[in-house]
Short mmCIF file of C-alpha atoms in Angstrom, two decimals:
data_model
loop_
_atom_site.label_atom_id
_atom_site.label_comp_id
_atom_site.label_asym_id
_atom_site.label_seq_id
_atom_site.Cartn_x
_atom_site.Cartn_y
_atom_site.Cartn_z
CA UNK N 1 40.37 151.78 91.70
CA UNK N 2 40.59 153.50 95.09
CA UNK N 3 43.74 153.42 97.15
CA UNK N 4 41.88 152.13 100.22
CA UNK N 5 40.26 148.88 99.10
CA UNK N 6 39.81 145.26 100.09
CA UNK N 7 42.09 142.57 98.66
CA UNK N 8 40.64 139.12 98.04
CA UNK N 9 42.43 135.89 96.99
CA UNK N 10 41.37 136.30 93.37
CA UNK N 11 42.96 139.74 93.21
CA UNK N 12 46.23 138.45 94.74
CA UNK N 13 46.24 135.54 92.33
CA UNK N 14 45.93 137.91 89.36
CA UNK N 15 48.66 140.13 90.85
CA UNK N 16 51.08 137.18 91.18
CA UNK N 17 50.24 136.10 87.63
CA UNK N 18 50.83 139.62 86.29
CA UNK N 19 47.25 139.84 85.05
CA UNK N 20 46.23 143.14 86.71
CA UNK N 21 45.25 145.97 84.45
CA UNK N 22 47.55 148.96 84.31
CA UNK N 23 45.05 150.97 86.37
CA UNK N 24 44.75 148.21 88.99
CA UNK N 25 48.53 147.74 89.20
CA UNK N 26 49.26 151.45 89.67
CA UNK N 27 46.57 151.79 92.34
CA UNK N 28 47.72 148.64 94.18
CA UNK N 29 51.33 149.83 94.25
CA UNK N 30 50.23 152.91 96.20
CA UNK N 31 48.83 150.86 99.09
CA UNK N 32 50.52 149.80 102.34
CA UNK N 33 49.65 146.17 101.58
CA UNK N 34 51.71 146.29 98.39
CA UNK N 35 54.73 147.60 100.33
CA UNK N 36 54.65 144.53 102.58
CA UNK N 37 54.31 142.07 99.71
CA UNK N 38 57.06 143.87 97.80
CA UNK N 39 59.47 143.45 100.76
CA UNK N 40 58.68 139.73 100.90
CA UNK N 41 59.22 139.39 97.16
CA UNK N 42 62.62 141.12 97.30
CA UNK N 43 63.76 138.94 100.23
CA UNK N 44 62.66 135.83 98.34
CA UNK N 45 64.83 136.79 95.36
CA UNK N 46 67.93 136.45 97.59
CA UNK N 47 67.25 132.83 98.50
CA UNK N 48 69.12 130.02 96.79
CA UNK N 49 66.43 127.39 97.12
CA UNK N 50 65.47 124.39 94.98
CA UNK N 51 64.39 124.90 91.41
CA UNK N 52 60.62 125.34 91.03
CA UNK N 53 58.43 124.91 87.97
CA UNK N 54 56.92 128.38 88.22
CA UNK N 55 54.43 127.95 85.38
CA UNK N 56 53.10 124.70 86.84
CA UNK N 57 52.85 126.13 90.35
CA UNK N 58 51.09 129.25 89.07
CA UNK N 59 48.57 127.19 87.11
CA UNK N 60 47.87 125.09 90.23
CA UNK N 61 47.12 128.25 92.23
CA UNK N 62 44.87 129.63 89.50
CA UNK N 63 42.97 126.33 89.21
CA UNK N 64 42.46 126.24 92.97
CA UNK N 65 41.18 129.79 93.00
CA UNK N 66 38.82 129.04 90.12
CA UNK N 67 37.43 125.96 91.91
CA UNK N 68 36.93 127.75 95.24
CA UNK N 69 33.52 129.41 95.73
CA UNK N 70 33.91 133.18 95.79
CA UNK N 71 33.61 134.60 99.29
CA UNK N 72 33.83 138.13 100.49
CA UNK N 73 36.95 137.14 102.40
CA UNK N 74 39.01 140.19 103.28
CA UNK N 75 42.72 140.23 104.02
CA UNK N 76 43.23 143.10 106.43
CA UNK N 77 46.53 144.96 106.57
CA UNK N 78 47.38 143.53 110.00
CA UNK N 79 47.00 140.03 108.64
CA UNK N 80 49.24 140.89 105.69
CA UNK N 81 51.92 142.10 108.09
CA UNK N 82 51.59 138.89 110.16
CA UNK N 83 52.07 136.75 107.06
CA UNK N 84 55.08 138.83 106.08
CA UNK N 85 56.57 138.39 109.56
CA UNK N 86 56.16 134.60 109.44
CA UNK N 87 57.85 134.40 106.05
CA UNK N 88 60.71 136.67 107.12
CA UNK N 89 61.30 134.58 110.28
CA UNK N 90 61.37 131.43 108.13
CA UNK N 91 63.76 133.18 105.80
CA UNK N 92 66.01 134.00 108.77
CA UNK N 93 66.22 130.31 109.66
CA UNK N 94 67.10 129.46 106.06
CA UNK N 95 69.76 132.17 105.92
CA UNK N 96 71.59 130.61 108.89
CA UNK N 97 71.84 127.21 107.16
CA UNK N 98 75.16 125.75 106.05
CA UNK N 99 76.59 124.62 102.74
CA UNK N 100 78.70 121.44 102.81
CA UNK N 101 81.16 119.98 100.31
CA UNK N 102 82.26 116.34 100.58
CA UNK N 103 84.66 113.98 98.84
CA UNK N 104 84.62 110.19 98.82
CA UNK N 105 87.44 107.67 98.71
CA UNK N 106 89.95 108.53 95.99
CA UNK N 107 88.20 111.83 95.20
CA UNK N 108 89.43 115.42 95.44
CA UNK N 109 87.65 118.72 94.97
CA UNK N 110 88.59 122.39 94.62
CA UNK N 111 86.38 125.07 96.17
CA UNK N 112 86.59 128.79 95.45
CA UNK N 113 85.04 130.86 98.24
CA UNK N 114 83.29 134.22 97.89
CA UNK N 115 86.43 136.18 98.82
CA UNK N 116 88.58 134.36 96.24
CA UNK N 117 90.19 131.97 98.73
CA UNK N 118 90.75 128.47 97.37
CA UNK N 119 90.41 125.17 99.23
CA UNK N 120 91.78 121.92 97.75
CA UNK N 121 90.05 119.01 99.47
CA UNK N 122 91.74 115.62 99.76
CA UNK N 123 89.89 112.28 99.71
CA UNK N 124 87.19 111.43 102.25
CA UNK N 125 86.91 114.99 103.59
CA UNK N 126 84.23 117.61 104.16
CA UNK N 127 84.10 121.41 104.33
CA UNK N 128 81.10 123.39 105.56
CA UNK N 129 80.37 127.10 105.97
CA UNK N 130 77.42 129.49 106.31
CA UNK N 131 75.32 129.59 103.16
CA UNK N 132 74.66 133.34 103.36
CA UNK N 133 76.61 136.39 104.58
CA UNK N 134 79.76 134.27 104.93
CA UNK N 135 82.06 137.21 104.15
CA UNK N 136 81.00 138.89 107.42
CA UNK N 137 82.23 135.87 109.40
CA UNK N 138 84.79 133.91 107.40
CA UNK N 139 84.72 130.58 109.22
CA UNK N 140 84.76 127.08 107.71
CA UNK N 141 84.65 123.70 109.42
CA UNK N 142 86.93 120.88 108.23
CA UNK N 143 86.82 117.13 108.65
CA UNK N 144 89.57 115.20 106.86
CA UNK N 145 92.33 117.00 104.96
CA UNK N 146 92.53 120.14 102.83
CA UNK N 147 95.03 122.69 101.52
CA UNK N 148 94.05 126.34 101.94
CA UNK N 149 95.16 129.34 99.84
CA UNK N 150 93.67 132.35 101.64
CA UNK N 151 93.42 135.82 100.13
CA UNK N 152 94.61 138.77 102.17
CA UNK N 153 91.91 140.70 103.95
CA UNK N 154 89.65 140.12 106.89
CA UNK N 155 90.32 137.33 109.38
CA UNK N 156 89.69 133.79 108.18
CA UNK N 157 89.38 130.78 110.51
CA UNK N 158 89.11 127.02 110.19
CA UNK N 159 87.47 124.89 112.89
CA UNK N 160 88.73 121.33 113.43
CA UNK N 161 88.26 118.64 116.07
CA UNK N 162 91.57 119.59 117.72
CA UNK N 163 91.33 123.38 117.57
CA UNK N 164 90.82 126.53 115.51
CA UNK N 165 93.26 127.94 112.96
CA UNK N 166 93.15 131.73 112.49
CA UNK N 167 94.83 133.07 109.35
CA UNK N 168 95.42 136.26 107.38
CA UNK N 169 96.60 135.81 103.79
CA UNK N 170 98.49 132.53 103.82
CA UNK N 171 98.75 128.93 102.57
CA UNK N 172 98.53 125.94 104.86
CA UNK N 173 97.47 122.29 105.01
CA UNK N 174 95.29 120.69 107.70
CA UNK N 175 94.95 116.96 108.23
CA UNK N 176 92.33 116.06 110.83
CA UNK N 177 91.87 112.31 110.91
CA UNK N 178 93.06 109.79 113.53
CA UNK N 179 95.96 112.17 114.14
CA UNK N 180 96.05 115.92 113.56
CA UNK N 181 98.63 117.78 111.48
CA UNK N 182 98.89 121.48 110.57
CA UNK N 183 101.58 122.76 108.19
CA UNK N 184 102.14 126.41 107.21
CA UNK N 185 103.46 126.89 103.67
CA UNK N 186 103.21 130.68 103.38
CA UNK N 187 102.50 133.59 105.73
CA UNK N 188 101.43 133.03 109.32
CA UNK N 189 98.71 131.09 111.15
CA UNK N 190 97.63 130.81 114.76
CA UNK N 191 96.47 127.47 116.11
CA UNK N 192 94.34 127.49 119.28
CA UNK N 193 94.05 124.03 120.76
CA UNK N 194 90.74 122.63 121.99
CA UNK N 195 91.86 121.86 125.53
CA UNK N 196 91.39 123.19 129.04
CA UNK N 197 94.12 125.83 128.63
CA UNK N 198 93.30 126.81 125.03
CA UNK N 199 96.99 126.75 124.21
CA UNK N 200 97.88 128.97 121.24
CA UNK N 201 100.74 128.45 118.77
CA UNK N 202 102.01 130.78 116.04
CA UNK N 203 103.26 129.04 112.89
CA UNK N 204 105.18 130.65 110.02
CA UNK N 205 106.43 129.13 106.77
CA UNK N 206 108.02 125.71 107.31
CA UNK N 207 106.54 125.13 110.78
CA UNK N 208 104.10 122.37 111.72
CA UNK N 209 102.05 121.08 114.66
CA UNK N 210 101.34 117.37 115.10
CA UNK N 211 98.88 115.93 117.65
CA UNK N 212 98.54 112.25 118.45
CA UNK N 213 96.63 110.93 121.47
CA UNK N 214 96.48 114.46 122.94
CA UNK N 215 100.26 114.83 122.73
CA UNK N 216 101.33 117.90 120.74
CA UNK N 217 104.65 118.23 118.94
CA UNK N 218 106.09 121.22 117.07
CA UNK N 219 108.48 120.63 114.19
CA UNK N 220 109.79 122.05 110.92
CA UNK N 221 109.54 120.80 107.31
CA UNK N 222 110.95 121.84 103.94
CA UNK N 223 108.50 120.60 101.31
CA UNK N 224 106.98 123.21 98.95
CA UNK N 225 103.56 121.60 98.61
CA UNK N 226 101.71 118.69 100.30
CA UNK N 227 102.60 115.30 98.84
CA UNK N 228 98.94 114.34 98.43
CA UNK N 229 98.47 117.13 95.89
CA UNK N 230 101.10 115.35 93.76
CA UNK N 231 99.21 112.05 94.05
CA UNK N 232 101.53 110.37 96.55
CA UNK N 233 101.53 109.55 100.28
CA UNK N 234 104.84 109.62 102.18
CA UNK N 235 105.62 108.05 105.55
CA UNK N 236 108.59 108.35 107.90
CA UNK N 237 108.66 105.93 110.82
CA UNK N 238 104.88 105.81 111.08
CA UNK N 239 102.76 102.89 112.37
CA UNK N 240 101.38 100.44 109.83
CA UNK N 241 97.87 101.27 111.09
CA UNK N 242 98.25 104.80 109.69
CA UNK N 243 99.50 103.44 106.36
CA UNK N 244 96.45 101.16 106.08
CA UNK N 245 94.16 104.06 106.95
CA UNK N 246 95.75 106.16 104.21
CA UNK N 247 95.38 103.34 101.65
CA UNK N 248 91.67 103.12 102.49
CA UNK N 249 91.24 106.82 101.69
CA UNK N 250 92.24 106.43 98.05
CA UNK N 251 90.92 102.96 97.25
CA UNK N 252 87.55 101.41 98.12
CA UNK N 253 89.00 98.72 100.37
CA UNK N 254 89.06 97.56 103.98
CA UNK N 255 91.75 95.53 105.74
CA UNK N 256 91.71 92.40 107.89
CA UNK N 257 94.89 93.01 109.87
CA UNK N 258 94.21 90.65 112.77
CA UNK N 259 97.27 88.52 111.89
CA UNK N 260 99.82 91.35 111.69
CA UNK N 261 101.31 93.85 114.11
CA UNK N 262 99.92 97.22 113.03
CA UNK N 263 102.22 99.05 115.46
CA UNK N 264 105.26 98.25 113.33
CA UNK N 265 106.83 101.37 111.82
CA UNK N 266 106.99 102.01 108.09
CA UNK N 267 109.03 104.44 105.99
CA UNK N 268 108.23 104.75 102.32
CA UNK N 269 105.51 105.93 99.96
CA UNK N 270 102.77 104.88 97.57
CA UNK N 271 101.03 106.51 94.60
CA UNK N 272 97.27 106.97 94.48
CA UNK N 273 96.83 105.64 90.96
CA UNK N 274 96.73 101.83 91.18
CA UNK N 275 95.78 99.59 94.12
CA UNK N 276 98.04 96.59 93.51
CA UNK N 277 101.12 98.77 93.08
CA UNK N 278 100.27 100.68 96.25
CA UNK N 279 99.88 97.45 98.25
CA UNK N 280 103.19 96.11 97.01
CA UNK N 281 105.00 99.37 97.76
CA UNK N 282 103.83 99.41 101.38
CA UNK N 283 103.38 95.78 102.45
CA UNK N 284 106.11 93.80 100.66
CA UNK N 285 109.01 95.75 102.26
CA UNK N 286 107.57 94.81 105.67
CA UNK N 287 107.37 91.12 104.81
CA UNK N 288 103.57 91.15 104.79
CA UNK N 289 101.60 89.12 102.25
CA UNK N 290 98.10 90.08 101.15
CA UNK N 291 95.12 88.45 99.49
CA UNK N 292 92.18 90.37 98.04
CA UNK N 293 88.63 89.11 98.50
CA UNK N 294 86.29 91.62 96.88
CA UNK N 295 86.87 94.93 98.64
CA UNK N 296 88.65 93.33 101.61
CA UNK N 297 92.41 92.87 101.82
CA UNK N 298 93.52 90.06 104.15
CA UNK N 299 97.01 90.52 105.60
CA UNK N 300 99.40 87.96 107.09
CA UNK N 301 103.09 87.81 107.96
#
């Protein structure tokens, strides 16, 4: 076979199927057209797409080729390059896509990132990051709550609704729900607030930032690990509305609280293991009775 020859659909179909003779294969690999298809093939190997029944797809192509009347249709080199360009552009769009992890009520999940960093997700939370080339831009987006153990190395950042946390080899917990809370357990983090001034705060071990209704408070704490990782939720002089929200994260329930004052403050805790015990631990001390109707809890004083 000559090096400068015309490539029809039948030839390409046999090439994809691996049915070229040794002479044909060697000659084809010396052409410019082969170089373009080889680039496309190598790029395709990097994609993490859906599983495909290759044998079935190949047989479909071969059947279609067999049923199509043979034409002296020629694929010129410029057309090959155009096809390659279209595929590579499509690949570029795919490579910028994101990967998302989610947890439902009462669920938790542990994620190990490409650099060895570990994220422990609490209930009803989501984490997303670039699907490809993440190590060149280590940014994740968080909704909900998660505990981060970050390996030392290049800068790592977490985007939340209230601001961005920049870290370098540390452990910290972010809670981004109705209120926002950031606690640093090891190392150092920088929190840049999403406001007009882009206020920045440096936190070291035992320091925290709390935001409620756009009011930011800095404080200290002495716990060694977040309570939620031990299966318990703790409250100190916090509104009942926040306690009910927390209960809804771990149990598939909603509350009818129209007959109670949800601004009342509560101090105490509940475990995430059993609904009735959790309701008694939080509501009975406040003199609130409850009645369950399916997945709804009706409260009254």
